[in-house]
PDB file of C-alpha atoms in Angstrom:
ATOM      1  CA  GLY S   1      56.431 132.911 120.185  1.00  0.00           C
ATOM      2  CA  GLU S   2      58.852 135.813 120.360  1.00  0.00           C
ATOM      3  CA  GLU S   3      58.504 136.331 124.099  1.00  0.00           C
ATOM      4  CA  VAL S   4      58.708 134.084 127.098  1.00  0.00           C
ATOM      5  CA  ALA S   5      55.200 133.641 128.467  1.00  0.00           C
ATOM      6  CA  GLN S   6      54.424 132.822 132.084  1.00  0.00           C
ATOM      7  CA  THR S   7      51.104 131.972 133.648  1.00  0.00           C
ATOM      8  CA  PRO S   8      49.465 132.786 135.889  1.00  0.00           C
ATOM      9  CA  LYS S   9      50.571 136.334 136.641  1.00  0.00           C
ATOM     10  CA  HIS S  10      49.521 136.043 140.271  1.00  0.00           C
ATOM     11  CA  LEU S  11      48.814 132.976 142.390  1.00  0.00           C
ATOM     12  CA  VAL S  12      47.579 132.892 145.964  1.00  0.00           C
ATOM     13  CA  ARG S  13      47.719 129.673 147.933  1.00  0.00           C
ATOM     14  CA  GLY S  14      47.051 128.757 151.523  1.00  0.00           C
ATOM     15  CA  GLU S  15      49.938 127.165 153.356  1.00  0.00           C
ATOM     16  CA  GLY S  16      50.050 123.459 152.535  1.00  0.00           C
ATOM     17  CA  GLN S  17      48.311 123.806 149.175  1.00  0.00           C
ATOM     18  CA  LYS S  18      49.881 122.952 145.830  1.00  0.00           C
ATOM     19  CA  ALA S  19      51.051 125.600 143.369  1.00  0.00           C
ATOM     20  CA  LYS S  20      51.778 125.056 139.696  1.00  0.00           C
ATOM     21  CA  LEU S  21      53.439 127.644 137.476  1.00  0.00           C
ATOM     22  CA  TYR S  22      53.841 127.518 133.723  1.00  0.00           C
ATOM     23  CA  CYS S  23      56.408 128.846 131.262  1.00  0.00           C
ATOM     24  CA  ALA S  24      56.350 128.843 127.472  1.00  0.00           C
ATOM     25  CA  PRO S  25      59.885 129.558 126.209  1.00  0.00           C
ATOM     26  CA  ILE S  26      60.657 131.374 122.986  1.00  0.00           C
ATOM     27  CA  LYS S  27      60.218 128.992 120.073  1.00  0.00           C
ATOM     28  CA  GLY S  28      63.526 127.462 119.077  1.00  0.00           C
ATOM     29  CA  HIS S  29      65.247 128.160 122.396  1.00  0.00           C
ATOM     30  CA  SER S  30      66.739 124.998 123.808  1.00  0.00           C
ATOM     31  CA  TYR S  31      67.458 126.117 127.385  1.00  0.00           C
ATOM     32  CA  VAL S  32      64.923 127.006 130.069  1.00  0.00           C
ATOM     33  CA  PHE S  33      65.839 128.372 133.489  1.00  0.00           C
ATOM     34  CA  TRP S  34      63.710 128.928 136.605  1.00  0.00           C
ATOM     35  CA  TYR S  35      64.717 131.596 139.137  1.00  0.00           C
ATOM     36  CA  GLN S  36      63.089 132.643 142.397  1.00  0.00           C
ATOM     37  CA  GLN S  37      63.188 136.290 143.462  1.00  0.00           C
ATOM     38  CA  VAL S  38      62.541 137.018 147.118  1.00  0.00           C
ATOM     39  CA  LEU S  39      62.811 140.311 148.981  1.00  0.00           C
ATOM     40  CA  LYS S  40      62.821 142.319 145.767  1.00  0.00           C
ATOM     41  CA  ASN S  41      66.502 141.890 144.837  1.00  0.00           C
ATOM     42  CA  GLU S  42      67.528 138.418 145.874  1.00  0.00           C
ATOM     43  CA  PHE S  43      67.513 135.945 142.999  1.00  0.00           C
ATOM     44  CA  LYS S  44      68.041 132.233 143.437  1.00  0.00           C
ATOM     45  CA  PHE S  45      68.584 129.739 140.631  1.00  0.00           C
ATOM     46  CA  LEU S  46      66.281 126.731 140.893  1.00  0.00           C
ATOM     47  CA  ILE S  47      66.629 124.478 137.859  1.00  0.00           C
ATOM     48  CA  SER S  48      67.485 124.482 134.160  1.00  0.00           C
ATOM     49  CA  PHE S  49      66.532 122.311 131.216  1.00  0.00           C
ATOM     50  CA  GLN S  50      68.166 121.588 127.894  1.00  0.00           C
ATOM     51  CA  ASN S  51      65.175 120.729 125.745  1.00  0.00           C
ATOM     52  CA  GLU S  52      63.184 118.283 127.892  1.00  0.00           C
ATOM     53  CA  ASN S  53      66.165 117.083 129.917  1.00  0.00           C
ATOM     54  CA  VAL S  54      67.147 118.427 133.307  1.00  0.00           C
ATOM     55  CA  PHE S  55      70.451 120.276 132.806  1.00  0.00           C
ATOM     56  CA  ASP S  56      71.161 121.539 136.312  1.00  0.00           C
ATOM     57  CA  GLU S  57      68.939 121.053 139.349  1.00  0.00           C
ATOM     58  CA  THR S  58      71.369 122.110 142.062  1.00  0.00           C
ATOM     59  CA  GLY S  59      69.084 124.913 143.258  1.00  0.00           C
ATOM     60  CA  MET S  60      65.914 122.887 143.710  1.00  0.00           C
ATOM     61  CA  PRO S  61      64.558 122.159 147.205  1.00  0.00           C
ATOM     62  CA  LYS S  62      63.877 118.566 146.218  1.00  0.00           C
ATOM     63  CA  GLU S  63      61.362 117.656 148.915  1.00  0.00           C
ATOM     64  CA  ARG S  64      58.590 119.912 147.662  1.00  0.00           C
ATOM     65  CA  PHE S  65      59.654 121.356 144.307  1.00  0.00           C
ATOM     66  CA  SER S  66      59.522 119.600 140.969  1.00  0.00           C
ATOM     67  CA  ALA S  67      59.738 120.781 137.371  1.00  0.00           C
ATOM     68  CA  LYS S  68      59.215 119.416 133.879  1.00  0.00           C
ATOM     69  CA  CYS S  69      59.697 120.503 130.285  1.00  0.00           C
ATOM     70  CA  LEU S  70      57.836 118.079 128.024  1.00  0.00           C
ATOM     71  CA  PRO S  71      57.748 118.281 124.219  1.00  0.00           C
ATOM     72  CA  ASN S  72      54.934 120.443 122.820  1.00  0.00           C
ATOM     73  CA  SER S  73      53.842 121.612 126.283  1.00  0.00           C
ATOM     74  CA  PRO S  74      54.699 124.595 128.453  1.00  0.00           C
ATOM     75  CA  CYS S  75      57.353 123.913 131.070  1.00  0.00           C
ATOM     76  CA  SER S  76      56.030 123.716 134.609  1.00  0.00           C
ATOM     77  CA  LEU S  77      57.260 124.288 138.141  1.00  0.00           C
ATOM     78  CA  GLU S  78      55.233 122.659 140.881  1.00  0.00           C
ATOM     79  CA  ILE S  79      55.420 123.233 144.606  1.00  0.00           C
ATOM     80  CA  GLN S  80      53.720 120.647 146.791  1.00  0.00           C
ATOM     81  CA  ALA S  81      52.614 121.741 150.259  1.00  0.00           C
ATOM     82  CA  THR S  82      53.581 125.389 149.938  1.00  0.00           C
ATOM     83  CA  LYS S  83      55.160 127.209 152.859  1.00  0.00           C
ATOM     84  CA  LEU S  84      55.106 130.910 153.726  1.00  0.00           C
ATOM     85  CA  GLU S  85      58.777 131.176 152.681  1.00  0.00           C
ATOM     86  CA  ASP S  86      57.853 130.122 149.124  1.00  0.00           C
ATOM     87  CA  SER S  87      56.209 133.531 148.619  1.00  0.00           C
ATOM     88  CA  ALA S  88      58.257 135.083 145.835  1.00  0.00           C
ATOM     89  CA  VAL S  89      58.233 136.010 142.176  1.00  0.00           C
ATOM     90  CA  TYR S  90      59.217 133.068 139.994  1.00  0.00           C
ATOM     91  CA  PHE S  91      60.883 133.972 136.721  1.00  0.00           C
ATOM     92  CA  CYS S  92      61.413 131.709 133.788  1.00  0.00           C
ATOM     93  CA  ALA S  93      64.059 132.521 131.181  1.00  0.00           C
ATOM     94  CA  SER S  94      64.918 130.864 127.905  1.00  0.00           C
ATOM     95  CA  SER S  95      68.028 130.978 125.758  1.00  0.00           C
ATOM     96  CA  LEU S  96      69.374 129.637 122.507  1.00  0.00           C
ATOM     97  CA  LEU S  97      73.059 130.428 122.908  1.00  0.00           C
ATOM     98  CA  ARG S  98      74.018 132.355 126.030  1.00  0.00           C
ATOM     99  CA  GLU S  99      71.721 135.391 126.267  1.00  0.00           C
ATOM    100  CA  GLN S 100      68.737 134.739 128.521  1.00  0.00           C
ATOM    101  CA  TYR S 101      65.301 136.225 127.860  1.00  0.00           C
ATOM    102  CA  PHE S 102      63.056 136.584 130.877  1.00  0.00           C
ATOM    103  CA  GLY S 103      59.342 136.088 131.197  1.00  0.00           C
ATOM    104  CA  PRO S 104      57.199 138.536 133.174  1.00  0.00           C
ATOM    105  CA  GLY S 105      57.213 136.326 136.258  1.00  0.00           C
ATOM    106  CA  THR S 106      54.551 134.710 138.431  1.00  0.00           C
ATOM    107  CA  ARG S 107      53.998 136.258 141.848  1.00  0.00           C
ATOM    108  CA  LEU S 108      53.199 133.503 144.341  1.00  0.00           C
ATOM    109  CA  THR S 109      51.733 134.557 147.659  1.00  0.00           C
ATOM    110  CA  VAL S 110      51.367 131.894 150.325  1.00  0.00           C
ATOM    111  CA  THR S 111      49.024 132.862 153.149  1.00  0.00           C
TER     112      THR S 111
ATOM    113  CA  LYS V   1      80.805 137.339 150.698  1.00  0.00           C
ATOM    114  CA  ASN V   2      78.608 137.213 147.590  1.00  0.00           C
ATOM    115  CA  GLU V   3      80.166 136.018 144.368  1.00  0.00           C
ATOM    116  CA  VAL V   4      78.775 139.125 142.630  1.00  0.00           C
ATOM    117  CA  GLU V   5      78.912 142.517 144.343  1.00  0.00           C
ATOM    118  CA  GLN V   6      77.384 145.723 143.052  1.00  0.00           C
ATOM    119  CA  SER V   7      77.842 149.322 144.060  1.00  0.00           C
ATOM    120  CA  PRO V   8      76.225 151.555 144.899  1.00  0.00           C
ATOM    121  CA  GLN V   9      73.119 149.849 146.307  1.00  0.00           C
ATOM    122  CA  ASN V  10      71.068 152.995 145.794  1.00  0.00           C
ATOM    123  CA  LEU V  11      71.734 155.960 143.567  1.00  0.00           C
ATOM    124  CA  THR V  12      69.723 159.140 143.173  1.00  0.00           C
ATOM    125  CA  ALA V  13      70.732 161.662 140.523  1.00  0.00           C
ATOM    126  CA  GLN V  14      69.374 164.647 138.635  1.00  0.00           C
ATOM    127  CA  GLU V  15      68.128 164.309 135.110  1.00  0.00           C
ATOM    128  CA  GLY V  16      70.992 164.688 132.659  1.00  0.00           C
ATOM    129  CA  GLU V  17      73.715 163.357 134.939  1.00  0.00           C
ATOM    130  CA  PHE V  18      76.186 160.691 133.878  1.00  0.00           C
ATOM    131  CA  ILE V  19      75.559 157.487 135.840  1.00  0.00           C
ATOM    132  CA  THR V  20      78.008 154.694 136.655  1.00  0.00           C
ATOM    133  CA  ILE V  21      77.101 151.409 138.317  1.00  0.00           C
ATOM    134  CA  ASN V  22      79.845 148.959 139.225  1.00  0.00           C
ATOM    135  CA  CYS V  23      79.952 145.182 139.433  1.00  0.00           C
ATOM    136  CA  SER V  24      82.747 143.001 140.812  1.00  0.00           C
ATOM    137  CA  TYR V  25      82.772 139.239 140.788  1.00  0.00           C
ATOM    138  CA  SER V  26      84.989 136.623 142.363  1.00  0.00           C
ATOM    139  CA  VAL V  27      84.544 133.586 140.082  1.00  0.00           C
ATOM    140  CA  GLY V  28      85.764 132.774 136.601  1.00  0.00           C
ATOM    141  CA  ILE V  29      83.052 133.665 134.137  1.00  0.00           C
ATOM    142  CA  SER V  30      82.138 133.001 130.538  1.00  0.00           C
ATOM    143  CA  ALA V  31      79.754 135.969 130.273  1.00  0.00           C
ATOM    144  CA  LEU V  32      78.308 138.857 132.268  1.00  0.00           C
ATOM    145  CA  HIS V  33      74.802 140.248 131.885  1.00  0.00           C
ATOM    146  CA  TRP V  34      73.403 143.640 132.770  1.00  0.00           C
ATOM    147  CA  LEU V  35      69.667 143.466 133.444  1.00  0.00           C
ATOM    148  CA  GLN V  36      67.097 146.151 134.108  1.00  0.00           C
ATOM    149  CA  GLN V  37      64.123 145.483 136.356  1.00  0.00           C
ATOM    150  CA  HIS V  38      61.313 147.988 136.096  1.00  0.00           C
ATOM    151  CA  PRO V  39      59.148 149.035 139.045  1.00  0.00           C
ATOM    152  CA  GLY V  40      56.442 146.762 137.644  1.00  0.00           C
ATOM    153  CA  GLY V  41      58.807 143.811 138.008  1.00  0.00           C
ATOM    154  CA  GLY V  42      59.642 142.937 134.392  1.00  0.00           C
ATOM    155  CA  ILE V  43      63.267 142.100 133.573  1.00  0.00           C
ATOM    156  CA  VAL V  44      64.952 143.293 130.398  1.00  0.00           C
ATOM    157  CA  SER V  45      68.375 142.118 129.291  1.00  0.00           C
ATOM    158  CA  LEU V  46      70.455 145.193 128.429  1.00  0.00           C
ATOM    159  CA  PHE V  47      73.823 143.661 127.592  1.00  0.00           C
ATOM    160  CA  MET V  48      75.700 140.411 127.556  1.00  0.00           C
ATOM    161  CA  LEU V  49      79.486 140.814 127.618  1.00  0.00           C
ATOM    162  CA  SER V  50      82.447 138.522 127.615  1.00  0.00           C
ATOM    163  CA  SER V  51      85.080 141.145 126.812  1.00  0.00           C
ATOM    164  CA  GLY V  52      85.577 144.808 125.952  1.00  0.00           C
ATOM    165  CA  LYS V  53      82.749 147.274 125.605  1.00  0.00           C
ATOM    166  CA  LYS V  54      79.232 147.471 124.180  1.00  0.00           C
ATOM    167  CA  LYS V  55      77.047 150.499 123.503  1.00  0.00           C
ATOM    168  CA  HIS V  56      73.325 150.747 122.923  1.00  0.00           C
ATOM    169  CA  GLY V  57      71.830 154.211 122.718  1.00  0.00           C
ATOM    170  CA  ARG V  58      72.690 156.044 125.937  1.00  0.00           C
ATOM    171  CA  LEU V  59      73.894 152.884 127.665  1.00  0.00           C
ATOM    172  CA  ILE V  60      77.486 151.663 127.684  1.00  0.00           C
ATOM    173  CA  ALA V  61      78.786 148.519 129.355  1.00  0.00           C
ATOM    174  CA  THR V  62      82.426 147.626 129.862  1.00  0.00           C
ATOM    175  CA  ILE V  63      84.159 144.611 131.306  1.00  0.00           C
ATOM    176  CA  ASN V  64      87.718 143.986 132.490  1.00  0.00           C
ATOM    177  CA  ILE V  65      88.176 140.230 132.726  1.00  0.00           C
ATOM    178  CA  GLN V  66      91.596 140.454 134.433  1.00  0.00           C
ATOM    179  CA  GLU V  67      90.245 142.705 137.172  1.00  0.00           C
ATOM    180  CA  LYS V  68      86.891 140.843 137.367  1.00  0.00           C
ATOM    181  CA  HIS V  69      85.000 144.105 137.090  1.00  0.00           C
ATOM    182  CA  SER V  70      82.281 145.543 134.907  1.00  0.00           C
ATOM    183  CA  SER V  71      80.627 148.955 134.731  1.00  0.00           C
ATOM    184  CA  LEU V  72      77.333 150.135 133.327  1.00  0.00           C
ATOM    185  CA  HIS V  73      77.175 153.790 132.292  1.00  0.00           C
ATOM    186  CA  ILE V  74      74.129 155.852 131.411  1.00  0.00           C
ATOM    187  CA  THR V  75      74.717 159.140 129.619  1.00  0.00           C
ATOM    188  CA  ALA V  76      72.193 162.006 129.772  1.00  0.00           C
ATOM    189  CA  SER V  77      70.075 160.174 132.344  1.00  0.00           C
ATOM    190  CA  HIS V  78      66.309 160.529 132.208  1.00  0.00           C
ATOM    191  CA  PRO V  79      63.552 159.779 134.742  1.00  0.00           C
ATOM    192  CA  ARG V  80      62.491 156.789 132.630  1.00  0.00           C
ATOM    193  CA  ASP V  81      65.895 155.223 133.435  1.00  0.00           C
ATOM    194  CA  SER V  82      64.706 154.839 137.044  1.00  0.00           C
ATOM    195  CA  ALA V  83      64.812 151.105 137.716  1.00  0.00           C
ATOM    196  CA  VAL V  84      66.878 148.442 139.451  1.00  0.00           C
ATOM    197  CA  TYR V  85      69.990 147.466 137.496  1.00  0.00           C
ATOM    198  CA  ILE V  86      71.304 143.983 138.101  1.00  0.00           C
ATOM    199  CA  CYS V  87      74.626 142.451 137.191  1.00  0.00           C
ATOM    200  CA  ALA V  88      74.561 138.681 136.685  1.00  0.00           C
ATOM    201  CA  VAL V  89      77.359 136.317 135.686  1.00  0.00           C
ATOM    202  CA  VAL V  90      77.557 132.965 133.966  1.00  0.00           C
ATOM    203  CA  SER V  91      80.359 131.008 135.585  1.00  0.00           C
ATOM    204  CA  ASN V  92      82.759 129.092 133.386  1.00  0.00           C
ATOM    205  CA  PHE V  93      81.733 125.779 134.961  1.00  0.00           C
ATOM    206  CA  GLY V  94      79.502 125.081 131.966  1.00  0.00           C
ATOM    207  CA  ASN V  95      76.165 125.102 133.779  1.00  0.00           C
ATOM    208  CA  GLU V  96      74.921 128.325 132.109  1.00  0.00           C
ATOM    209  CA  LYS V  97      72.932 129.491 135.156  1.00  0.00           C
ATOM    210  CA  LEU V  98      73.045 133.146 136.214  1.00  0.00           C
ATOM    211  CA  THR V  99      74.428 134.247 139.570  1.00  0.00           C
ATOM    212  CA  PHE V 100      72.973 137.634 140.413  1.00  0.00           C
ATOM    213  CA  GLY V 101      74.262 140.687 142.203  1.00  0.00           C
ATOM    214  CA  THR V 102      71.962 142.397 144.684  1.00  0.00           C
ATOM    215  CA  GLY V 103      71.085 145.203 142.297  1.00  0.00           C
ATOM    216  CA  THR V 104      71.415 148.976 142.217  1.00  0.00           C
ATOM    217  CA  ARG V 105      68.242 151.001 142.624  1.00  0.00           C
ATOM    218  CA  LEU V 106      68.541 154.075 140.404  1.00  0.00           C
ATOM    219  CA  THR V 107      66.237 157.065 140.777  1.00  0.00           C
ATOM    220  CA  ILE V 108      66.508 159.954 138.341  1.00  0.00           C
ATOM    221  CA  ILE V 109      64.860 163.163 139.520  1.00  0.00           C
ATOM    222  CA  PRO V 110      63.469 165.536 136.879  1.00  0.00           C
TER     223      PRO V 110
END
């Protein structure tokens, strides 16, 4: 597609439950990035992929967060045993060269 | 100290005014992005710069690599320009990830 798609738009989970977010990058884009936005203006890089390979995972809290980009499937970001501090908007972005195109985000609320 | 600093944090102006938002960074970069985040939360990429100046409609972005500084200008501002403007850099380490500034909240009053 011509836009980055993210689902779901909103996700509510009780503390300790699992959350799974999906991202369909723009067709033909080889890079996918996941960012977490907390407190409105604070963005944190989580992980990036080059095609289906992890490119940079230096931002991932490894104990509970995992991510995949498999061929012919949306990319996914999974949080096991969510905590209150995981409440944030999670943005996915894709790029072909250097310019990144953002999806609309998934708002995760952990209660 | 953040690697990417923006000023001002908040800016309120009258419709028609010329707006300048500044971004300074402390790392070597391969590119700098200006992003716009609407009140609804969506993020739009306005510019990607690695040198010089770019113009799109009423928006102009400049970058001075030697001084590690970029500016975003809006001419003839309009209430629909009200949004958060975010500067983000790609370091020259080769990892392509964005490091974000804390944003400038712009409000244009009719």
